[in-house]
PDB file of C-alpha atoms in Angstrom:
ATOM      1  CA  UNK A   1     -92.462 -66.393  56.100  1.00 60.00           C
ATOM      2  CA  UNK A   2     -95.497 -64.119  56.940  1.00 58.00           C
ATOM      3  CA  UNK A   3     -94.178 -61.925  53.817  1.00 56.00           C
ATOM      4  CA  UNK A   4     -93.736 -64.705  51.391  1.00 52.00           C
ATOM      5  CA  UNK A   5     -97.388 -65.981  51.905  1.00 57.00           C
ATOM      6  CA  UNK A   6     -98.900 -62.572  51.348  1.00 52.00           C
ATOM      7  CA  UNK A   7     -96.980 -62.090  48.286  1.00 49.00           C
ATOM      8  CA  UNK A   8     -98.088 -65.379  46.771  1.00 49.00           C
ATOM      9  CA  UNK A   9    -101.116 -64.704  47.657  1.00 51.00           C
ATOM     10  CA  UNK A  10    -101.360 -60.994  46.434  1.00 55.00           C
ATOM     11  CA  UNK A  11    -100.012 -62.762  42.920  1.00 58.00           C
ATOM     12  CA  UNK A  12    -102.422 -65.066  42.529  1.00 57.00           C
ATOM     13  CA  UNK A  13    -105.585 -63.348  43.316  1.00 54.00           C
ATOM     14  CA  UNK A  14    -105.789 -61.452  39.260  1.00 52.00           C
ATOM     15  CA  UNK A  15    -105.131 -64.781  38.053  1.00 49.00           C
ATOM     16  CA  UNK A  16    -108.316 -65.966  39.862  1.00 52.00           C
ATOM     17  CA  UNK A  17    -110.218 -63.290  39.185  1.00 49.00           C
ATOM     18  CA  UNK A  18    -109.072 -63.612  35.384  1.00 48.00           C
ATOM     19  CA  UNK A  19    -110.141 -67.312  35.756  1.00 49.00           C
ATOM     20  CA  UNK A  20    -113.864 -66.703  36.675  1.00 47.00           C
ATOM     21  CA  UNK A  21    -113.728 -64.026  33.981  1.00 49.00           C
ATOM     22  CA  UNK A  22    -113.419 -66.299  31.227  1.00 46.00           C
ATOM     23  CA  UNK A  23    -116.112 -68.463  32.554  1.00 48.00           C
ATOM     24  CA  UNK A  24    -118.618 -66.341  32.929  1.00 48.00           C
ATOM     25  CA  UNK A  25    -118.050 -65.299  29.683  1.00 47.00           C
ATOM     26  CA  UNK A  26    -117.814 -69.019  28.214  1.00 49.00           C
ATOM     27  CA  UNK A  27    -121.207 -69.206  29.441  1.00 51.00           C
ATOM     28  CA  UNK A  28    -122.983 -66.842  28.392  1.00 51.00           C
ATOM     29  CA  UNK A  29    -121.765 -67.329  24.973  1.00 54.00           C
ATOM     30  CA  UNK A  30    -122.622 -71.138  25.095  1.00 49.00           C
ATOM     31  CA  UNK A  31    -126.398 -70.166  26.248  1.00 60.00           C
ATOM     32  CA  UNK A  32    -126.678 -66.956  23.613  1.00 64.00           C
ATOM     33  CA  UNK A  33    -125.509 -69.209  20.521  1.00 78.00           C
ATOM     34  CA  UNK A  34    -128.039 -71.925  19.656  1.00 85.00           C
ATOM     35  CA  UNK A  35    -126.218 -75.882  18.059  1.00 93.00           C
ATOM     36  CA  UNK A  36    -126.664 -76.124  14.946  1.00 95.00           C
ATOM     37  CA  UNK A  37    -127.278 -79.902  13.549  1.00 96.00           C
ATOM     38  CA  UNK A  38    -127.565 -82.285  10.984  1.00 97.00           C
ATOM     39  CA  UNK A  39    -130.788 -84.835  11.146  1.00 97.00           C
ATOM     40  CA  UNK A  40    -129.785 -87.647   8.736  1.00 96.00           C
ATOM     41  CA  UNK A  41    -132.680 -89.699   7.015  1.00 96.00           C
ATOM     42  CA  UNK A  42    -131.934 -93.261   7.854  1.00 94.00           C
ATOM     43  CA  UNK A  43    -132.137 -95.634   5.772  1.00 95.00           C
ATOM     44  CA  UNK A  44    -131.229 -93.830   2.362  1.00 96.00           C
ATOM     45  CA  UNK A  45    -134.194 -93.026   0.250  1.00 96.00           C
ATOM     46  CA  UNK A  46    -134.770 -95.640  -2.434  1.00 96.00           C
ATOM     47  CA  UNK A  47    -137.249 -95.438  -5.255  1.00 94.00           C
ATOM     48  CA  UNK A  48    -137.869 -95.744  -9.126  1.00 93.00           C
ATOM     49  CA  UNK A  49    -138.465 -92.794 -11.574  1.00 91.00           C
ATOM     50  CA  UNK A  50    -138.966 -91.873 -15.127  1.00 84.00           C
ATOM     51  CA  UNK A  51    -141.180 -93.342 -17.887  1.00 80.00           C
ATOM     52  CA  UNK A  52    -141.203 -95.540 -20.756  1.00 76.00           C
ATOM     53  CA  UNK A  53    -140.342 -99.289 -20.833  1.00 84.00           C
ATOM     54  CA  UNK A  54    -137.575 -99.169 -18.359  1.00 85.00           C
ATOM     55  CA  UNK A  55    -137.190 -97.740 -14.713  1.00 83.00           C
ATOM     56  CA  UNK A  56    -134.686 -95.836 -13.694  1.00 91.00           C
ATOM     57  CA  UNK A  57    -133.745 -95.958  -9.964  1.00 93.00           C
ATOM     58  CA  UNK A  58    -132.518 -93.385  -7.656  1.00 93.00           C
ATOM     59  CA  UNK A  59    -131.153 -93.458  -4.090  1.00 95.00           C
ATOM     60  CA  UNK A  60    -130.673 -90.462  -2.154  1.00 95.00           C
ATOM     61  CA  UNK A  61    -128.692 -89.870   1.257  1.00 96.00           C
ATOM     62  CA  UNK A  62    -129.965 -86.552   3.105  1.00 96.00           C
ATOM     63  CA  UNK A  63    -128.944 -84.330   5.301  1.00 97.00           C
ATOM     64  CA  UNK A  64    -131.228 -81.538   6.840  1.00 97.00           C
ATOM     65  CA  UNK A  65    -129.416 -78.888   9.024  1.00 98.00           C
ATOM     66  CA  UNK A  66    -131.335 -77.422  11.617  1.00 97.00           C
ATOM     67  CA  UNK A  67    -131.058 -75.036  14.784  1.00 96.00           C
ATOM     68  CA  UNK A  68    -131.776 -76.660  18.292  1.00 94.00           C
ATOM     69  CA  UNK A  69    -131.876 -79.286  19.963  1.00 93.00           C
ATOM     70  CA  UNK A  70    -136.320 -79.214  20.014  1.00 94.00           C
ATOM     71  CA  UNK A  71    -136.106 -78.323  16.424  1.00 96.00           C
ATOM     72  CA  UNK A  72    -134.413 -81.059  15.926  1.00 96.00           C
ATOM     73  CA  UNK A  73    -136.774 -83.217  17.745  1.00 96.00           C
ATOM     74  CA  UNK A  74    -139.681 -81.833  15.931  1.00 96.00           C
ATOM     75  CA  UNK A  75    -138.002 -82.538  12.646  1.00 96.00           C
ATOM     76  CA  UNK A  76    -137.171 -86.247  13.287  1.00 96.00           C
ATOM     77  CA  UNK A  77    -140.887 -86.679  14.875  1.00 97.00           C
ATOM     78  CA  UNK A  78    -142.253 -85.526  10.940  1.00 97.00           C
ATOM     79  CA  UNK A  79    -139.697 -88.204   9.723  1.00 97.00           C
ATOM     80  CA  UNK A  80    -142.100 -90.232   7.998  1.00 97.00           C
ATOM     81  CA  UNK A  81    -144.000 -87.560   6.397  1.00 97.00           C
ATOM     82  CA  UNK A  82    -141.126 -86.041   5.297  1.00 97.00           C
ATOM     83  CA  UNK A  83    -139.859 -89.281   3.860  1.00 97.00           C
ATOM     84  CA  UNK A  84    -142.769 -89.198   1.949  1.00 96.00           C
ATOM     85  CA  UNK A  85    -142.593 -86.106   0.538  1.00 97.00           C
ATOM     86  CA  UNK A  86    -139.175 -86.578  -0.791  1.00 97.00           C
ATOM     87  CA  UNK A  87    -140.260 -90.103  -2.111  1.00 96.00           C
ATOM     88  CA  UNK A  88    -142.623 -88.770  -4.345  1.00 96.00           C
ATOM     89  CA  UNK A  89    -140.877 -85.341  -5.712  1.00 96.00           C
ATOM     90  CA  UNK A  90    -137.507 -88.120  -6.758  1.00 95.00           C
ATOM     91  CA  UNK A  91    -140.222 -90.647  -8.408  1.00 93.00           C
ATOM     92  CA  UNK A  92    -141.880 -87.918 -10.445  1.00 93.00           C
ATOM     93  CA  UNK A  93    -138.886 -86.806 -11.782  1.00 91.00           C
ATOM     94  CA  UNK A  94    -137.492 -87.884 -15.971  1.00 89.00           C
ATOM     95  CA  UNK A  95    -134.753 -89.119 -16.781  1.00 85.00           C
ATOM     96  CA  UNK A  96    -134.490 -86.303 -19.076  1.00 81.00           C
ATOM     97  CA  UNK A  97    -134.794 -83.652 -16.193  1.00 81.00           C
ATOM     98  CA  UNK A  98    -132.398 -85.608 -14.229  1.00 83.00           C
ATOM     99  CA  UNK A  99    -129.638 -85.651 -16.824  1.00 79.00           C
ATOM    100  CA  UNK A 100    -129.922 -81.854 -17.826  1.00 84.00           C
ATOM    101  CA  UNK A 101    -127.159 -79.479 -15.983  1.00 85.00           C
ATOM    102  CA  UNK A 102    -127.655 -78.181 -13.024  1.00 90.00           C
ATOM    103  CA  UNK A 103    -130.400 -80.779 -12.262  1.00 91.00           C
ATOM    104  CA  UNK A 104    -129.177 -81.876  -8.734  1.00 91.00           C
ATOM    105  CA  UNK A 105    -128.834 -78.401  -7.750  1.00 94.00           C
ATOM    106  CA  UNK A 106    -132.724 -77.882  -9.104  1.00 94.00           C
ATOM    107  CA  UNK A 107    -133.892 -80.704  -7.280  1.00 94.00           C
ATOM    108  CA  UNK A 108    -132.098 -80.211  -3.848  1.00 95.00           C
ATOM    109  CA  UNK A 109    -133.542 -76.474  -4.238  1.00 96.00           C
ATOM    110  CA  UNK A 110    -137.126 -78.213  -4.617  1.00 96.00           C
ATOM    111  CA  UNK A 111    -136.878 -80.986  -2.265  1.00 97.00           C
ATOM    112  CA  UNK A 112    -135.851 -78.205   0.283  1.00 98.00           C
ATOM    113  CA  UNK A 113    -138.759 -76.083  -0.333  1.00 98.00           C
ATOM    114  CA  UNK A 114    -141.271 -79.301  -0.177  1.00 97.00           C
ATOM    115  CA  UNK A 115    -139.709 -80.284   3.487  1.00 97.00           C
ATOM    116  CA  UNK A 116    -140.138 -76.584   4.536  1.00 97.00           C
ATOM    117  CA  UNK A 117    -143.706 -76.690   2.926  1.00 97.00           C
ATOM    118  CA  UNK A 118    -144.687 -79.753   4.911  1.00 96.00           C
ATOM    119  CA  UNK A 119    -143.167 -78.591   8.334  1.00 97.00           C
ATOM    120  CA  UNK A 120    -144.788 -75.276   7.841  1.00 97.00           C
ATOM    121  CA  UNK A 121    -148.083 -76.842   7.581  1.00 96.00           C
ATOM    122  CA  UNK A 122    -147.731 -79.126  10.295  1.00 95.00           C
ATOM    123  CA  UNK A 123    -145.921 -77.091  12.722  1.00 95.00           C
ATOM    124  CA  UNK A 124    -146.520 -73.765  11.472  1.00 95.00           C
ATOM    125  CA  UNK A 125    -142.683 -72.731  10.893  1.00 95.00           C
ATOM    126  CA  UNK A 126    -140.189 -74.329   7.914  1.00 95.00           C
ATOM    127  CA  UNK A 127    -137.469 -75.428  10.960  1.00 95.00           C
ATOM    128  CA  UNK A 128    -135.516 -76.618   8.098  1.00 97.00           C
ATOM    129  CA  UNK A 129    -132.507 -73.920   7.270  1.00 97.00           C
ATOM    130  CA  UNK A 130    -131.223 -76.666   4.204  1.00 97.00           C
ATOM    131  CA  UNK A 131    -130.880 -80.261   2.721  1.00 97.00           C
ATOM    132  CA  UNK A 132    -127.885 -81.503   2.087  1.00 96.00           C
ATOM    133  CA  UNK A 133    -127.263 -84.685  -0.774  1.00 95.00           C
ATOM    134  CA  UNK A 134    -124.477 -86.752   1.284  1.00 95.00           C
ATOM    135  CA  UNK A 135    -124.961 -89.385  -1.702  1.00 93.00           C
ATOM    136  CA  UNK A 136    -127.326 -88.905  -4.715  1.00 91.00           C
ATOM    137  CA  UNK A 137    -127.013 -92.138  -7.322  1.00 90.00           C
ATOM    138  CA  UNK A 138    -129.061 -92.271 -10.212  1.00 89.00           C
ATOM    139  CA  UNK A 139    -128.762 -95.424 -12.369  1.00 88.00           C
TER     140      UNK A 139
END
């Protein structure tokens, strides 16, 4: 009996061992690799652009991926003045730019660089890696 009990447990200690192994080395790989995440502007951005006798109206859903969990918080606590940026960049856009190829690409590449502009003056980095258009209608 004395036998059997040594060999079980002479089997089982290198799966223990193996056990702790893995997570040590789960955690230190959670702790080395910062979240990446996605701060949604809620509500959609709504506004008018263009000239000449009739408006044309936009509304924009964004996305802006960022890398921890305090950059995060920074980012959603400049909500309102980044709201604000974007407002104004979509209203001073024509309807001529807007049609033209490539124009979404050109203005998520510009709204980008405004958010970064604004966070690096109020926080003194960009935080902002890149905006994302989950929805872009123009009408």
């Amino acid at each position: 009996m004395k036998v059997w009990i040594a060999l079980l447990l002479a089997l089982s200690l290198p799966l223990m061992a193996h056990a702790s192994e893995s997570e040590e080395v789960t955690e230190g790989e959670g702790a080395a690799a910062p979240v990446v995440s996605y701060v949604t502007l809620v509500p959609a951005l709504v506004g008018n652009f263009g000239d000449g006798p009739k408006l044309k109206f936009f509304k924009a859903d964004l996305s802006l991926r960022v890398t921890g969990a305090d950059v995060e918080a920074m980012v959603k606590h400049h909500e309102p003045l980044i709201r604000n940026q974007l407002v104004m960049l979509f209203s001073q856009q024509t309807e001529a730019g807007m049609a033209a190829a490539g124009a979404r690409e050109t203005l998520r590449a510009e709204a980008l660089k405004q958010v970064q502009d604004v966070l690096t003056q109020e926080e003194g980095k960009p935080l902002v890696e890149d905006l994302l258009f989950n929805n872009l209608i123009i009408q």
